[in-house]
PDB file of C-alpha atoms in Angstrom:
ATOM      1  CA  UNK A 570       7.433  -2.537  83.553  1.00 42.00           C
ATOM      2  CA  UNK A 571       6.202   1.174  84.435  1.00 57.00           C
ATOM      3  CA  UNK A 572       3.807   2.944  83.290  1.00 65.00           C
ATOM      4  CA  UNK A 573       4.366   7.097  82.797  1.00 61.00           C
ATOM      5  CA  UNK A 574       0.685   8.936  82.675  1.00 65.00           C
ATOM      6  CA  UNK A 575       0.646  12.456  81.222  1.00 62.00           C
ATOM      7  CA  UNK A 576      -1.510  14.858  83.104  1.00 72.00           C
ATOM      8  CA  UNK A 577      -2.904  18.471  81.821  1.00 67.00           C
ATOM      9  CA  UNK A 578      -0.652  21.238  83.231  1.00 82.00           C
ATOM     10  CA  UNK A 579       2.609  19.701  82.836  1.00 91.00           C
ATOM     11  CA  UNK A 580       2.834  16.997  85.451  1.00 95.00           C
ATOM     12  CA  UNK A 581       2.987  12.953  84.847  1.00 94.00           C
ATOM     13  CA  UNK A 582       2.156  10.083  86.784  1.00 95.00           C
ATOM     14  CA  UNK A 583       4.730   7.410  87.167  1.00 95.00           C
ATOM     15  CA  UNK A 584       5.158   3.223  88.716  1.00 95.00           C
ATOM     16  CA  UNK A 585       8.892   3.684  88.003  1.00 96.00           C
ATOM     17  CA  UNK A 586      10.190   2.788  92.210  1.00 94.00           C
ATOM     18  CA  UNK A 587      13.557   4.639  91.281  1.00 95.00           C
ATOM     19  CA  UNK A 588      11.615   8.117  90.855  1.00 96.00           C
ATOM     20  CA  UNK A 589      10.508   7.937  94.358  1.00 98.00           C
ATOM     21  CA  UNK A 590      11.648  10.626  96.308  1.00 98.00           C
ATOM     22  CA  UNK A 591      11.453   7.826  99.808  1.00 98.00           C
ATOM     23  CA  UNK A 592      12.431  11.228 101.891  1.00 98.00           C
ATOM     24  CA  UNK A 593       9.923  13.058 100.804  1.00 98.00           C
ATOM     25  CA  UNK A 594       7.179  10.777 101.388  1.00 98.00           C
ATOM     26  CA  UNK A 595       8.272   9.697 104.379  1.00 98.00           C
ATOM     27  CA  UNK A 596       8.150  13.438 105.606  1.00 98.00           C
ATOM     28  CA  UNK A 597       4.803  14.040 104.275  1.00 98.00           C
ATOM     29  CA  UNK A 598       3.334  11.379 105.654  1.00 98.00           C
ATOM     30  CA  UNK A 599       5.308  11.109 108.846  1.00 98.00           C
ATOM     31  CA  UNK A 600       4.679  15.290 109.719  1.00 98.00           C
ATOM     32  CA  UNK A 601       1.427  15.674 107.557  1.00 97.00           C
ATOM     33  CA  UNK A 602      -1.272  12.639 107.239  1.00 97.00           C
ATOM     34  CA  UNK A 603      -3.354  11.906 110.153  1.00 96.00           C
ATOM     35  CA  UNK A 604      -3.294   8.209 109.252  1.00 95.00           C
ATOM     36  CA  UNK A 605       0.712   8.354 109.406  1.00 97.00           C
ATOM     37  CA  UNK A 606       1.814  10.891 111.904  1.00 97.00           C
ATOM     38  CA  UNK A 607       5.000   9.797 113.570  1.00 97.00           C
ATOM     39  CA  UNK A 608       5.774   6.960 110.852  1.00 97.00           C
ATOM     40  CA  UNK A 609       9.340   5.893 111.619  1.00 97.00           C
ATOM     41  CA  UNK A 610      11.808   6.084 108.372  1.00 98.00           C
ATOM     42  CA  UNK A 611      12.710   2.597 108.392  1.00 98.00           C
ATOM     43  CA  UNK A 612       8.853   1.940 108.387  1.00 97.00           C
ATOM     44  CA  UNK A 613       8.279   3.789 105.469  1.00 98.00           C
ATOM     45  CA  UNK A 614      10.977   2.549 103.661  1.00 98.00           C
ATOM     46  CA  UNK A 615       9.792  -1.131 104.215  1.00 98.00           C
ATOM     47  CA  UNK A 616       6.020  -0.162 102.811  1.00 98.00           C
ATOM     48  CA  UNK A 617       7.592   1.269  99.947  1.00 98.00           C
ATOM     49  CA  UNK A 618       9.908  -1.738  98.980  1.00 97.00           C
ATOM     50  CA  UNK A 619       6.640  -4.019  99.081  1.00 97.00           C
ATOM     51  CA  UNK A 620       3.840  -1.926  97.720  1.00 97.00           C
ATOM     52  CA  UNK A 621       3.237  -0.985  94.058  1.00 97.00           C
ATOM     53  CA  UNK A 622       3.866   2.763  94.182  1.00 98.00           C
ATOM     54  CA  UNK A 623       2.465   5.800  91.908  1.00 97.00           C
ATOM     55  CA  UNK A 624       4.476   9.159  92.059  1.00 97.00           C
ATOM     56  CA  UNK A 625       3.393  12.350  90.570  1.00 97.00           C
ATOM     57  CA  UNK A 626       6.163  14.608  89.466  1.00 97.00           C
ATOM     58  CA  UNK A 627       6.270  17.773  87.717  1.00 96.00           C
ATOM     59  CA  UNK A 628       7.900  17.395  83.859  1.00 94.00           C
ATOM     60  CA  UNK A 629       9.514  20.753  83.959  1.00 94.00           C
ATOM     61  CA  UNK A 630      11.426  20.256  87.130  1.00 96.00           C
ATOM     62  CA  UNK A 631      11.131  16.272  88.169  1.00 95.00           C
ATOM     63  CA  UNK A 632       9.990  17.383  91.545  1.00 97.00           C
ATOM     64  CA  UNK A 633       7.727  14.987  93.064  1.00 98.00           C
ATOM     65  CA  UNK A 634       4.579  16.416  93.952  1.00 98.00           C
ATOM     66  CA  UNK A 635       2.087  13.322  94.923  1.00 98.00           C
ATOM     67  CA  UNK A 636       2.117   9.849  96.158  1.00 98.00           C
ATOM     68  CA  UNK A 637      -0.023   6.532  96.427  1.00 98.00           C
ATOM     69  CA  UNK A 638       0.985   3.283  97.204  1.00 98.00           C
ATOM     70  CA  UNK A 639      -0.830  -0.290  96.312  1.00 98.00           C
ATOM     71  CA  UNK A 640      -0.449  -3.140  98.559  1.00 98.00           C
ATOM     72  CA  UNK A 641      -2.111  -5.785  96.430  1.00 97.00           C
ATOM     73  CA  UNK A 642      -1.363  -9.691  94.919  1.00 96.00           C
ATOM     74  CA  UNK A 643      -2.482  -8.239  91.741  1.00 96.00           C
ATOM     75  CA  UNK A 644      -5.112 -11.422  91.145  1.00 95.00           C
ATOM     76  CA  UNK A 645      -8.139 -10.762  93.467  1.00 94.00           C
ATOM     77  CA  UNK A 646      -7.590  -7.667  95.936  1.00 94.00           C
ATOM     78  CA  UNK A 647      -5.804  -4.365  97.051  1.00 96.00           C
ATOM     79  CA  UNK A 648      -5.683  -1.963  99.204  1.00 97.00           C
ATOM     80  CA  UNK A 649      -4.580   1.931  98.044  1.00 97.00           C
ATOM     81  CA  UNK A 650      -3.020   3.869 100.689  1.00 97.00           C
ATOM     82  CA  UNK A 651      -0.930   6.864 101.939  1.00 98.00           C
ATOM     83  CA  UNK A 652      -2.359   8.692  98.943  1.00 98.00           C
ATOM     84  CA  UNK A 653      -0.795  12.417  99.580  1.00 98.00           C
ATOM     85  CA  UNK A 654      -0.509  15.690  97.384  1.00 97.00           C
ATOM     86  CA  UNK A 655       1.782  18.232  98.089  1.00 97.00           C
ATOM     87  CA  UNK A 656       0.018  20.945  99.660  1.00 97.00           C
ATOM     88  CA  UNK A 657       1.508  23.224  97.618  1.00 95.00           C
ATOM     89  CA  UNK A 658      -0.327  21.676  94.096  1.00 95.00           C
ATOM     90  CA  UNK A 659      -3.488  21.032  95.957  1.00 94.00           C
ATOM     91  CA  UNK A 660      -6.557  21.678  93.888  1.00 91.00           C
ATOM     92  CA  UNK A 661      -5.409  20.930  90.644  1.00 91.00           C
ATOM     93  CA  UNK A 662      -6.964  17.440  90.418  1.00 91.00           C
ATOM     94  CA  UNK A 663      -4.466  15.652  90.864  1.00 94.00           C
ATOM     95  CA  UNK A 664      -5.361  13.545  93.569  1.00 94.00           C
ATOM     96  CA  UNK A 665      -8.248  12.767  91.227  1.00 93.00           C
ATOM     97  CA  UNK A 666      -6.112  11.857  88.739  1.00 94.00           C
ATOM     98  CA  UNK A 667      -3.667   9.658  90.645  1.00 95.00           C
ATOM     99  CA  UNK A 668      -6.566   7.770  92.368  1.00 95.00           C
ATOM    100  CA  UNK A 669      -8.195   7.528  88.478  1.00 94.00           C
ATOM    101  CA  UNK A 670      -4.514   6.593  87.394  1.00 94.00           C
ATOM    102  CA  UNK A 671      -4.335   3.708  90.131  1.00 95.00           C
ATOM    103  CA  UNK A 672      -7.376   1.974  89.230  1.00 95.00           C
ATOM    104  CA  UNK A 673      -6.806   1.981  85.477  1.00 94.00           C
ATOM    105  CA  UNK A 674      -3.840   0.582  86.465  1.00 95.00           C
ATOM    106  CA  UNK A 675      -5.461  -2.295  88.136  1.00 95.00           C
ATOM    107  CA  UNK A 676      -8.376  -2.923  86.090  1.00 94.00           C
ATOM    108  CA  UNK A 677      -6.420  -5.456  83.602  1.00 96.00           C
ATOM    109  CA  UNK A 678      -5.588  -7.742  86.747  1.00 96.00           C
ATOM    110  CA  UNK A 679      -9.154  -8.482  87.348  1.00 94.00           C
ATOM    111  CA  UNK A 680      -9.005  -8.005  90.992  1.00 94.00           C
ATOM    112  CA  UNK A 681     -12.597  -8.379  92.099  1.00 90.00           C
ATOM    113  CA  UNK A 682     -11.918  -5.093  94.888  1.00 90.00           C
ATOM    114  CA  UNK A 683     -10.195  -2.402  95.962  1.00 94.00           C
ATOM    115  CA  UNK A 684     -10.651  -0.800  99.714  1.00 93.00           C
ATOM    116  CA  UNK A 685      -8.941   1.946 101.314  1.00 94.00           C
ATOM    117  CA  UNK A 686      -9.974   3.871 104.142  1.00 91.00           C
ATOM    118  CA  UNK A 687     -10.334   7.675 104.779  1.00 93.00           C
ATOM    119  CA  UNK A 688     -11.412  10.230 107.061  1.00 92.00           C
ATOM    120  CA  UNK A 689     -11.488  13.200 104.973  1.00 91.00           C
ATOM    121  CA  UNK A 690     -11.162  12.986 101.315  1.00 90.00           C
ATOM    122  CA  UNK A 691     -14.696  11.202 100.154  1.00 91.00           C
ATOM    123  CA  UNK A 692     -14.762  13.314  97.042  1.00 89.00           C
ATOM    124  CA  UNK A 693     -11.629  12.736  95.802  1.00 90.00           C
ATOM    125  CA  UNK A 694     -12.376   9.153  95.776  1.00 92.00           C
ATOM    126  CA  UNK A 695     -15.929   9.258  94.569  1.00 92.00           C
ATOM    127  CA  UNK A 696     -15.138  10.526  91.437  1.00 91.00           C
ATOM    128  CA  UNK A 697     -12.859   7.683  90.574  1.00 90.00           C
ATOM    129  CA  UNK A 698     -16.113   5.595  91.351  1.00 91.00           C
ATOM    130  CA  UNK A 699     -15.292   4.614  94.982  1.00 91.00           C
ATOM    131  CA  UNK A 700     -18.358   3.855  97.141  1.00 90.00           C
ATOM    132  CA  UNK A 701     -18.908   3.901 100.928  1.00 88.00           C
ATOM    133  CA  UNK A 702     -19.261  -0.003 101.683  1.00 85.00           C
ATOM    134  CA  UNK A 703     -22.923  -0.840 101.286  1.00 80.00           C
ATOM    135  CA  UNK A 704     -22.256  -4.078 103.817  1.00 76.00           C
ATOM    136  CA  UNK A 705     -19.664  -2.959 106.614  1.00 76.00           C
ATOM    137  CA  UNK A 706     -21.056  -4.843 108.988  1.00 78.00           C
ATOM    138  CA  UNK A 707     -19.014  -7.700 107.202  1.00 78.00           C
ATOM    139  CA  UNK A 708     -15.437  -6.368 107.131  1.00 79.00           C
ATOM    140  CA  UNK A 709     -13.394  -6.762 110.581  1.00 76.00           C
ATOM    141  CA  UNK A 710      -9.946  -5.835 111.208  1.00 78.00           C
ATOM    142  CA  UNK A 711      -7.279  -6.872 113.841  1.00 73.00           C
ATOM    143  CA  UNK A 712      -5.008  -4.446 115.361  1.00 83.00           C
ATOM    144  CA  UNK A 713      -1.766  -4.601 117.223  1.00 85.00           C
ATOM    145  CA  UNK A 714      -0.686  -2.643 120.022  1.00 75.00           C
ATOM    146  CA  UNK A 715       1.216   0.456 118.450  1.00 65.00           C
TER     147      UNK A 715
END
């Protein structure tokens, strides 16, 4: 099932995986986002296939004009990344409306958290009631060699 979101200003949000433009993500994020820079293709395409994914498009033209991606078991945690907005729409809210859309999304499932991580965009995510972690100290990570 997908869900379609109306936003003010004539865009919607969508879950429907056959309106993602998998292109234009992948050259956002690939050419654009710090956290991504260099993302092979293939590597894109795989997080895509096994994520829950939110596009924003414009209703007049279809265009896709945001993304964010879930990777969660939908029963006790998830993690919301490679949230992007076309520069071009930037300061329109809607990357406060797709991170707003994402959690309402989630809230029926019960999950009991949702992290992400981010260098830059603090206030985006504050106003859909994210919080610096009050307890870091407890969260570890393991990485690979790139």
């Amino acid at each position: 099932m997908t869900d379609v979101t109306p936003l003010a200003e004539g865009y919607e949000i969508s879950t429907d995986p056959a309106r993602i433009d998998a292109g234009k993500v992948h050259r956002w994020l690939s050419t654009d986002a710090y956290w991504a820079l260099g993302r092979a293709r293939e590597k894109q395409d795989r997080a895509i296939a096994g994520s829950l994914n939110f596009g924003v498009y414009d209703t007049a033209s279809g265009e896709q004009v945001a993304y964010a991606r879930i990777v969660t078991d939908l029963a006790t945690f998830a993690w919301l990344c490679d949230v992007y907005v076309d520069p071009a729409v930037r300061g329109k809210g809607i990357g406060t409306a797709l991170v707003a859309a994402v959690r309402e999304h989630l809230r029926p499932h019960g999950l009991r958290r949702i992290l992400l991580a981010t260098h830059d965009a603090h206030g985006v995510y504050e106003k859909a009631g994210f919080a610096n972690l009050p307890e870091s100290d407890q969260y570890m990570a393991l990485f690979f060699e790139k």
